[in-house]
Coordinates of C-alpha atoms in Angstrom, one line a residue:
X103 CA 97.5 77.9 91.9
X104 CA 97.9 79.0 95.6
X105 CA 96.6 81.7 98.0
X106 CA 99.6 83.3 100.3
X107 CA 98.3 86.2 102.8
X108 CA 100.7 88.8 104.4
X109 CA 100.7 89.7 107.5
X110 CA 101.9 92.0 109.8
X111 CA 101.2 95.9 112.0
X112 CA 100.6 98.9 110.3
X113 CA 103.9 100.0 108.5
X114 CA 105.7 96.6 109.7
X115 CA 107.0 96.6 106.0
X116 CA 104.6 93.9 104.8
X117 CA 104.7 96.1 101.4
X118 CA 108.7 96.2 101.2
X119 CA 108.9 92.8 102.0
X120 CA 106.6 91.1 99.1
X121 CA 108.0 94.1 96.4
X122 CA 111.6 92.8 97.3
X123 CA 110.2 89.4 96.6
X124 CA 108.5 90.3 93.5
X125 CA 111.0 92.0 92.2
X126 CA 113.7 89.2 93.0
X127 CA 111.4 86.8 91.0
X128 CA 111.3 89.1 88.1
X129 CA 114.6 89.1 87.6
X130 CA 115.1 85.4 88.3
X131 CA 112.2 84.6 85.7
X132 CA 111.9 87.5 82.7
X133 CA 109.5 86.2 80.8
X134 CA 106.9 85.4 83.9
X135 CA 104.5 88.3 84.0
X136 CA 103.9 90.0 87.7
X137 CA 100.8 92.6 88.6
X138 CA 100.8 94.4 91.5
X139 CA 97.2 95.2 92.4
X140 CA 96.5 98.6 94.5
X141 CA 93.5 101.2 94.8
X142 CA 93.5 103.4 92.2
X143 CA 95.1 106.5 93.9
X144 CA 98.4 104.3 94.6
X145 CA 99.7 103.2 91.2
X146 CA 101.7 105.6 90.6
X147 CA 103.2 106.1 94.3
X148 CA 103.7 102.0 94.0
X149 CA 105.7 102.4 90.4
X150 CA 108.0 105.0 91.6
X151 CA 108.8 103.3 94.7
X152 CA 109.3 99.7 93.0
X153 CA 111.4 101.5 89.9
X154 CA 113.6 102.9 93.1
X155 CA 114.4 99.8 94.8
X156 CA 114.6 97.7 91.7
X157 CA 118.7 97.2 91.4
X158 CA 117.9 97.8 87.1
X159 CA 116.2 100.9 87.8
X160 CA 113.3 99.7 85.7
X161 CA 110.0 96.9 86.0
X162 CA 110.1 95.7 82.6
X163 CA 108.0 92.4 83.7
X164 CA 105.9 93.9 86.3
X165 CA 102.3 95.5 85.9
X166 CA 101.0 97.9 88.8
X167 CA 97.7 98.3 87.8
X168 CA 93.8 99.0 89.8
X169 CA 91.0 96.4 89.2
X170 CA 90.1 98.9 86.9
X171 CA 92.9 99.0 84.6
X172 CA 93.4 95.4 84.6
X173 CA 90.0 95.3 83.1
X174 CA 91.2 97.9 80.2
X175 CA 93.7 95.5 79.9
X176 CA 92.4 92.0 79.5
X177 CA 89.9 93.9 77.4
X178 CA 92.4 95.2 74.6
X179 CA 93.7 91.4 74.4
X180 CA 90.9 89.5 74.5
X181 CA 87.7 91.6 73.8
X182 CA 84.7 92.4 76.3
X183 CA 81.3 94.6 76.5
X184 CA 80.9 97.3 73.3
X185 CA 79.5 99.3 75.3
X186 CA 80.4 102.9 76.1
X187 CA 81.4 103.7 79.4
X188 CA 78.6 106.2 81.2
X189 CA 80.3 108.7 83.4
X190 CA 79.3 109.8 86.7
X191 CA 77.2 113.2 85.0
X192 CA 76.1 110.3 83.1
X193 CA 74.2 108.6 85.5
X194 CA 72.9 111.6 86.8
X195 CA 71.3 112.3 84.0
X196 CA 69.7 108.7 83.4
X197 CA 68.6 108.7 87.1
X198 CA 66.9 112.0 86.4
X199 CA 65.4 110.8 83.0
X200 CA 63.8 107.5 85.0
X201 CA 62.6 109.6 88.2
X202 CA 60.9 112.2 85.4
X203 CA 59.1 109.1 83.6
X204 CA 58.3 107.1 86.9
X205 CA 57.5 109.7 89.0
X206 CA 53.9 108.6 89.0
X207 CA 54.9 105.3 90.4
X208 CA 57.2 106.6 93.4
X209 CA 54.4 107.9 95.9
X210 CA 57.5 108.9 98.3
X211 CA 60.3 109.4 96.3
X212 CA 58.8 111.2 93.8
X213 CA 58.3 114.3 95.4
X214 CA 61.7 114.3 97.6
X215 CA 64.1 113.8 93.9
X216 CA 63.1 117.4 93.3
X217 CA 65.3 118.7 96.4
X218 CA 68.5 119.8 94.9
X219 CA 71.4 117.3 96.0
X220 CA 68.6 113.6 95.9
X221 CA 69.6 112.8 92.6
X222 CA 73.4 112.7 93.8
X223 CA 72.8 111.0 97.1
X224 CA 70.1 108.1 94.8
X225 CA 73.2 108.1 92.5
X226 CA 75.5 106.8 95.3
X227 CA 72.9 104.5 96.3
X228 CA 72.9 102.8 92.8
X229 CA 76.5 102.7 92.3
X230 CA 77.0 101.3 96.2
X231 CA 74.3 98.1 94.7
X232 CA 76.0 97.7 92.1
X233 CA 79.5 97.2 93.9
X234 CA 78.0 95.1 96.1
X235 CA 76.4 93.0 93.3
X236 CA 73.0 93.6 94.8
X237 CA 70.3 92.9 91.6
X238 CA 66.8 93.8 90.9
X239 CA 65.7 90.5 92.7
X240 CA 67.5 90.5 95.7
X241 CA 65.9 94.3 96.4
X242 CA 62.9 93.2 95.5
X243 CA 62.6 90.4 98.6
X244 CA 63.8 93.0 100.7
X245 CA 60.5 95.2 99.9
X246 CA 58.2 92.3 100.5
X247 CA 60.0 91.7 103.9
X248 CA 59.5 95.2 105.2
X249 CA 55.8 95.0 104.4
X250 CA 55.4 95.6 108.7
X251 CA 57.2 98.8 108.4
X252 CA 55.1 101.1 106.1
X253 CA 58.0 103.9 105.8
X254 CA 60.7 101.7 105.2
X255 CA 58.7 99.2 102.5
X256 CA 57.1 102.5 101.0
X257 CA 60.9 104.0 100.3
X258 CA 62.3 100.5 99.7
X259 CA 59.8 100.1 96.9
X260 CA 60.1 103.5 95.3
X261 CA 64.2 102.7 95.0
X262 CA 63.8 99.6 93.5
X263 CA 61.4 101.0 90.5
X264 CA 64.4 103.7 90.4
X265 CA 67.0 101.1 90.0
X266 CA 64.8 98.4 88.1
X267 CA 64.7 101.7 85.3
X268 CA 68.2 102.6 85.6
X269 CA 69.3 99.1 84.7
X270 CA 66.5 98.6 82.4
X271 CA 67.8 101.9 80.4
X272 CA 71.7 101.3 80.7
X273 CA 70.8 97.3 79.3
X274 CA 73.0 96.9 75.9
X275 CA 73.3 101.1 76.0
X276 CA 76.3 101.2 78.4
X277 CA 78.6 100.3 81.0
X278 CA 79.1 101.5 84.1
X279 CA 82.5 101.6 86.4
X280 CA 80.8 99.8 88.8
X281 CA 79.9 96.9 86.1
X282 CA 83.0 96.3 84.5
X283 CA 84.6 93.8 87.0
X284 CA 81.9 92.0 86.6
X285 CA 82.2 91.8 82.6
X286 CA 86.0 91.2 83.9
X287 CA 85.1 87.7 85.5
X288 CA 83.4 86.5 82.4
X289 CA 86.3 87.2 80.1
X290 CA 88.9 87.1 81.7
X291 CA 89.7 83.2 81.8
X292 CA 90.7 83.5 78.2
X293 CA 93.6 85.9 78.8
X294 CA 97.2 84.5 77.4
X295 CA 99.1 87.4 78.9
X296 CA 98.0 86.8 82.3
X297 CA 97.8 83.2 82.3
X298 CA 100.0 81.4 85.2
X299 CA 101.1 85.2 86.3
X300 CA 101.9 86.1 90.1
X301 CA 99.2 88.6 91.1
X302 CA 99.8 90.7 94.3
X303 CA 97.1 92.4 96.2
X304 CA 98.0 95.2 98.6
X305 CA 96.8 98.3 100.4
X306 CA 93.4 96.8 100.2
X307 CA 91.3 97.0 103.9
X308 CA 88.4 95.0 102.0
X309 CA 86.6 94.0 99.2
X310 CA 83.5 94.1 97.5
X311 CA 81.4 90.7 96.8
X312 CA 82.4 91.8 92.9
X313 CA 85.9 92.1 93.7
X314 CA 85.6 88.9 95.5
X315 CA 84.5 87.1 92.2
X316 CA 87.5 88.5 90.2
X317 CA 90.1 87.4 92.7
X318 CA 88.7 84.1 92.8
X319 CA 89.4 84.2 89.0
X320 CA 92.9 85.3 89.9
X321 CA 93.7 82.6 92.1
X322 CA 92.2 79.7 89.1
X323 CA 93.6 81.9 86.4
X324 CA 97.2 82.8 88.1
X325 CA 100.3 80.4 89.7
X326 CA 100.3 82.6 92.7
X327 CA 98.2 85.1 94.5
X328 CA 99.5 87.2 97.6
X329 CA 97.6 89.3 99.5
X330 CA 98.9 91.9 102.3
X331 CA 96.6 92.2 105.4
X332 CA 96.9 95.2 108.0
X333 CA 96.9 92.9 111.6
X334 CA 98.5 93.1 114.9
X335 CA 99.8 89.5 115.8
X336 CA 98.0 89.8 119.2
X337 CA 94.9 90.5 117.2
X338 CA 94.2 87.0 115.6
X339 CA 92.6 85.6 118.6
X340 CA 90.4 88.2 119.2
X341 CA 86.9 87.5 117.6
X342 CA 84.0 90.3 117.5
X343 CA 82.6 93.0 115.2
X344 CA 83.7 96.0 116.6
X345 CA 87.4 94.6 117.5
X346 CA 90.1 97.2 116.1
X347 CA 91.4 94.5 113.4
X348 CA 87.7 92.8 112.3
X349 CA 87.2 94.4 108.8
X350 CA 91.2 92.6 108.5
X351 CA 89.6 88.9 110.1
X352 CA 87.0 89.8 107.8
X353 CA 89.1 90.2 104.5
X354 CA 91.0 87.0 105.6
X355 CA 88.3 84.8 106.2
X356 CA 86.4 85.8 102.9
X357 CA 90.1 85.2 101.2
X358 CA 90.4 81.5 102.5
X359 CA 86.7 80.8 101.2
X360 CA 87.3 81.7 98.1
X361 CA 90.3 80.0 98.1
X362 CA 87.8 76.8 99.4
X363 CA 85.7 77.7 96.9
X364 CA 88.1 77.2 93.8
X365 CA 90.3 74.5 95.5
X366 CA 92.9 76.4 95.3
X367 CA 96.1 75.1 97.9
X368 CA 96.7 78.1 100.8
X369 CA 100.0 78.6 101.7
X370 CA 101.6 79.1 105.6
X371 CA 101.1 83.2 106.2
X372 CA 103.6 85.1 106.5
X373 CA 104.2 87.4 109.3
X374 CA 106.5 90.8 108.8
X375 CA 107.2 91.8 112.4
X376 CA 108.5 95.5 112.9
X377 CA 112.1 96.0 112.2
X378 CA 114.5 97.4 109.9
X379 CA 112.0 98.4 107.1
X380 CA 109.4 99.6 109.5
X381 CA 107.3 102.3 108.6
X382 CA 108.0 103.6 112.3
X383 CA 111.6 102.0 113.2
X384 CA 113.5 105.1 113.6
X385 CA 110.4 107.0 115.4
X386 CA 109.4 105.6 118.9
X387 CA 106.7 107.7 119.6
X388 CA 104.8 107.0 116.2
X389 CA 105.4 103.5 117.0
X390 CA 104.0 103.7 120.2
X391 CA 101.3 104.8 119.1
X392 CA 100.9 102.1 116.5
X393 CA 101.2 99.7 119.2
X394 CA 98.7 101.2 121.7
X395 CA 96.5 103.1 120.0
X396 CA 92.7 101.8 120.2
X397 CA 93.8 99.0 122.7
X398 CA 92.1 98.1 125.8
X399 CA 95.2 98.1 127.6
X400 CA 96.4 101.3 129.2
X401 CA 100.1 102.0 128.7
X402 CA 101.8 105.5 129.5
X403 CA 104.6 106.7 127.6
X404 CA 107.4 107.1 130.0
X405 CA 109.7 109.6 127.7
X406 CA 109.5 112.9 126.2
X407 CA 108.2 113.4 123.1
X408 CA 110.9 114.6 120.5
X409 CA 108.5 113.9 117.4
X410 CA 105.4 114.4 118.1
X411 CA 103.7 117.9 119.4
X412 CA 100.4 119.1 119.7
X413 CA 99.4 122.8 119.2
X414 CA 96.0 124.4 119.9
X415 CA 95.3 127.4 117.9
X416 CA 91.7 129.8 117.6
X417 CA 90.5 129.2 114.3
X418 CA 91.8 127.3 111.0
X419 CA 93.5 131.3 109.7
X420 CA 95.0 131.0 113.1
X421 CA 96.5 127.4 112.6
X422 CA 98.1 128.0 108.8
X423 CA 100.0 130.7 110.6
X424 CA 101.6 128.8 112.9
X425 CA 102.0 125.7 110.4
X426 CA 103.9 127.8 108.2
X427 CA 106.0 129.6 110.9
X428 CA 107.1 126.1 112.1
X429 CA 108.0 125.0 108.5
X430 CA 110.1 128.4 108.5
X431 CA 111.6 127.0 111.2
X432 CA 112.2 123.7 110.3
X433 CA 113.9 124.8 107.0
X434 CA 116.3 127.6 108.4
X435 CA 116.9 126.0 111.7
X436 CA 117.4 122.1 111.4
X437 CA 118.0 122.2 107.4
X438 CA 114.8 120.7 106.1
X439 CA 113.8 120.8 102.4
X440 CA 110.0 122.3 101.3
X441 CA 109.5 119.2 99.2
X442 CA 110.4 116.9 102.4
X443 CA 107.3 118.2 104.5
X444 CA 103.5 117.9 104.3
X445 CA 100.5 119.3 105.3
X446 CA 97.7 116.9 106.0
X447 CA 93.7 118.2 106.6
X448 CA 90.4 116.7 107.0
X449 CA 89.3 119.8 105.0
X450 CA 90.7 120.7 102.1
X451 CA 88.5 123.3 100.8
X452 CA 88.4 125.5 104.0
X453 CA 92.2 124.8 104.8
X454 CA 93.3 125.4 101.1
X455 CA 92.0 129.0 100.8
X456 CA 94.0 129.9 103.6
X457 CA 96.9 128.4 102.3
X458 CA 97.1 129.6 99.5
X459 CA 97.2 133.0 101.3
X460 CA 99.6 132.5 104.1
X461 CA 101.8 130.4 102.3
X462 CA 102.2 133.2 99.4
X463 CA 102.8 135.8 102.0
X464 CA 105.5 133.6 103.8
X465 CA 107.4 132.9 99.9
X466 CA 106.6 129.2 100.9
X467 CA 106.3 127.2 97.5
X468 CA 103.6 124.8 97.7
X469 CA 101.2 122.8 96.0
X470 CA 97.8 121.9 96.9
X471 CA 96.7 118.3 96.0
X472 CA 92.9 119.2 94.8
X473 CA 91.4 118.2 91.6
X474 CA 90.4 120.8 88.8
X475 CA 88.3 120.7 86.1
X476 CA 90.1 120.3 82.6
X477 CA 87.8 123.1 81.1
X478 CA 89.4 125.0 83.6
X479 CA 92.8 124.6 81.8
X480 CA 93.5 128.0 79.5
X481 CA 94.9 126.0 76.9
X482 CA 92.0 123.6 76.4
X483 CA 89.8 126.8 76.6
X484 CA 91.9 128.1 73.5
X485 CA 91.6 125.1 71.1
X486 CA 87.8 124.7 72.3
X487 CA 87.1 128.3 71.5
X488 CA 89.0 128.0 68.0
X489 CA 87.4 125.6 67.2
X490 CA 84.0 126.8 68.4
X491 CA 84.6 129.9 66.5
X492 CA 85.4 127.4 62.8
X493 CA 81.4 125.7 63.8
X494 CA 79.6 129.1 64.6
X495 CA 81.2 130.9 61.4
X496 CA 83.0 133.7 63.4
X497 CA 79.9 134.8 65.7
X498 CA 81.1 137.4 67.9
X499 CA 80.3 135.2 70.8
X500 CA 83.2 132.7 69.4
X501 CA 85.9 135.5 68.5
X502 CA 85.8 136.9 71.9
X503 CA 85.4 133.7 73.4
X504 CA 88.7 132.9 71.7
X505 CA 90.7 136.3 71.9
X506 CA 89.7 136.4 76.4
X507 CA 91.1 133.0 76.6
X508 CA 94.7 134.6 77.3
X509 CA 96.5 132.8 74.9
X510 CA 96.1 135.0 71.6
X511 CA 98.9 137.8 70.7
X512 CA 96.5 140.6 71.5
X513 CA 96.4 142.5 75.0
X514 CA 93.1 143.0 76.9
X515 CA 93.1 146.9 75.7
X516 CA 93.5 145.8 72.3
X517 CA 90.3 143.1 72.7
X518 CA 87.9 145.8 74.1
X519 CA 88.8 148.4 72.0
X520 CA 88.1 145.3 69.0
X521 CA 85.1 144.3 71.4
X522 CA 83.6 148.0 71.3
X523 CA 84.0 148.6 67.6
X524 CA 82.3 145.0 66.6
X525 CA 79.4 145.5 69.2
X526 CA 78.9 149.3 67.4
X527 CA 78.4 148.2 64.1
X528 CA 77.7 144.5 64.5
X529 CA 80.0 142.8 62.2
X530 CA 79.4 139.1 62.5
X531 CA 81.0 136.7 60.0
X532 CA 84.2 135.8 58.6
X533 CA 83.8 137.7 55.4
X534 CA 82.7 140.8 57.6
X535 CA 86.3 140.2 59.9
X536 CA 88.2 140.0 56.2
X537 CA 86.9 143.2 54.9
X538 CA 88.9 146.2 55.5
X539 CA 87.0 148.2 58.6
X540 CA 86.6 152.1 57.1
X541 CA 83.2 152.8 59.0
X542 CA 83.2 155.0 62.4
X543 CA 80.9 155.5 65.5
X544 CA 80.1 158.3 67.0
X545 CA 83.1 158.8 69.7
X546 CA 85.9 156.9 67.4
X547 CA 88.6 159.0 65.9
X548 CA 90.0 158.1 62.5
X549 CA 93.3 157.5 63.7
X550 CA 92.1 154.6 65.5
X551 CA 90.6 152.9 62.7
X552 CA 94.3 152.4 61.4
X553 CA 95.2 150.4 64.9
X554 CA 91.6 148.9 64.8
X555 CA 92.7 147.1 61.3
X556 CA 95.9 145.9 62.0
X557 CA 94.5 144.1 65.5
X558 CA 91.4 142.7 62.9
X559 CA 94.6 141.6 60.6
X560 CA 96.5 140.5 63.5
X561 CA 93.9 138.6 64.9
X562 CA 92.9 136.8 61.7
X563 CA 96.5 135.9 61.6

């Protein structure tokens, strides 16, 4: 059991350096079990790029998992909490259901949770408690200590009836995301597949006092933990809140307490220094700018530029434009690939409307990194409307539901001509779409009836 931290600038190639290691003690130990540990958005990025440098092609052995799916995890080996896990309309929901039956007990609250987006923002409030493992007794001392400040007690007192409720309600009912680390702490000792393991933490700038817990259970249940820290060598003896690299002092001071803590041995850290493997080795003004950025010291960049340029343009139309006239440039002129440049905004939604249209117009292929909704997805539209159309017994809101999906073998004439006959003489029912159709409405030839049947047979089909 031992704590090793990391360290090293911003792109220094602390990652590269503890993957290579990782992956060398893989190889030299099979059947030792390794799990990378990285936010949730990095697995797969991590996975690719350790499959890539792995000299088998393949990480067998090695686990890149979130705190989240490491809970999944130790969970399908050794059991956990029952409960169901409560989504984030969930919670909505629950908060709404405990403001309705309490709204007689928050005299300021209760009137500003009708405002269309409070039930969102109280939502985040909750979930932030949670993650910082803040309970029902801990608020509660904070609302007799602000007994001097009326506003602040009367809206401290009116959250913690809110989040008294919503834990009250959620108590042997469900499980939140927030919650489930916890439950991970208390179960996770009795864990075979990770016992002894080699756990590495990375890409983390911090962690919550609930993620502090589980990594102390790491370090008693694991052989060894590493940790990657973002720091600038320089950095380490400055001291102060609001110095560029504190929340990184922070993470490393909390680190060797827990370590304290659970008397577990800390290792010499380990400095990566910028070289070969450096996010910015081959780009001096990038590094540069890692170097100097946010520093106290002024330093002027003596060369000219060659990789870094900045454009001013009128509005965000205006700068798509020019974004997608310089990657026309880049790809005809120096021989780039589409799939080797990015575009990066602060504001996808505004940004990606326009992109869509410039880039279309300019035959640039792209793809814009935004989530959808599933329901949006034709195809789960289709099997949701079929089967919709089995429960309400062919309603006509269920057939047409069905056949304007896009995926049935009927065009969009033949569903409104279908549409206009079954509105004219109501036919609702399966046994109704089975019959052979031989009435008319005014307007409809006979002729038509004929095509009108073979779309109902089609259809049916």
């Amino acid at each position: 059991m031992a704590l090793q931290m990391i360290l090293g600038n911003s792109g220094a190639g602390k990652s590269h350096f503890i993957y290579q290691k990782i992956i060398r003690e893989s190889m030299e130990h099979p059947d030792r079990q390794y799990v990378i540990l990285v936010p949730e958005q990095f697995t797969m990025q991590t996975q690719k790029r350790l499959v890539q440098m792995h000299p088998g092609g393949g990480i067998l052995n090695i686990d890149v998992l979130s705190f989240e799916r490491l809970a999944y995890r130790v969970f399908e080996e050794v059991g956990g909490d029952d409960a169901p896990l409560l989504e984030e309309t969930g919670k909505s929901l629950v908060l709404q259901k405990i403001v309705q039956d309490k709204k007689k007990e928050l005299p300021y609250l209760g009137v500003q949770m009708k405002k269309p987006g409070c039930i969102q923002e109280m939502k985040s409030l909750v979930s932030e408690l949670m993650q910082y493992d803040v309970g029902e007794e801990t608020l509660g001392e904070l609302v007799k200590r602000s007994e001097d400040q009326a506003l602040l007690h009367c809206k401290l007192q009116d959250i913690h009836r809110i989040y008294e409720g919503f834990r009250e309600y959620l108590k042997e009912r469900f499980l939140t995301g927030e919650e489930v680390p916890d439950v991970l702490c208390r179960v996770i000792e009795k864990s075979k597949k990770f016992q002894g393991g080699i756990f590495v933490l990375d890409g983390y700038t911090g962690f919550t006092p609930i993620q502090n817990k589980l990594i102390r259970e790491l370090m008693l249940l694991g052989e060894q933990v590493y940790v990657t820290v973002t720091m600038d060598v320089k950095a380490q003896r400055l001291s102060g809140k609001y110095q560029l690299f504190s929340m990184s002092g922070k993470m490393r001071d909390q680190l060797l307490k827990l370590a304290g803590e659970a008397r577990v041995a800390v290792e010499k850290e380990q400095w990566v220094l910028p070289g070969e493997n450096s996010r910015f080795g081959k780009n001096p003004e990038l590094n540069f700018l890692e170097q100097h950025l946010f520093r106290y010291h002024r330093v002027v960049y003596e060369r000219e530029p060659q990789a870094l340029a900045l454009t001013r343009w009128e509005n965000p139309l205006q700068e798509v434009k020019g974004t997608a006239a310089e990657i026309l440039r880049l790809v005809r002129e120096k021989g780039y690939r589409y799939g080797e440049i990015a575009v990066i905004t602060g504001d996808l939604p505004s940004y990606g409307t326009y992109a869509r249209q410039v880039f279309s117009q300019a035959q640039i292929p792209y793809f814009i990194d935004e989530k959808h909704s599933i329901l949006m997805n034709p195809f789960v539209e289709f099997l949701r409307a079929a089967v919709e159309m089995i429960v309400d017994r062919f309603s006509y809101e269920s057939c047409f539901r069905y056949l304007r999906c896009g995926m049935s073998s009927l065009s969009l004439e033949e569903i409104d001509e279908l549409d206009n006959y079954v509105t004219a003489l109501g036919i609702r029912g399966y046994s109704k779409w089975k019959e052979t159709w031989v009435r008319l409405y005014p307007g409809l030839d006979e002729e038509r009836i004929l095509e009108l049947n073979r779309y109902r047979e089609q259809f049916l089909k």
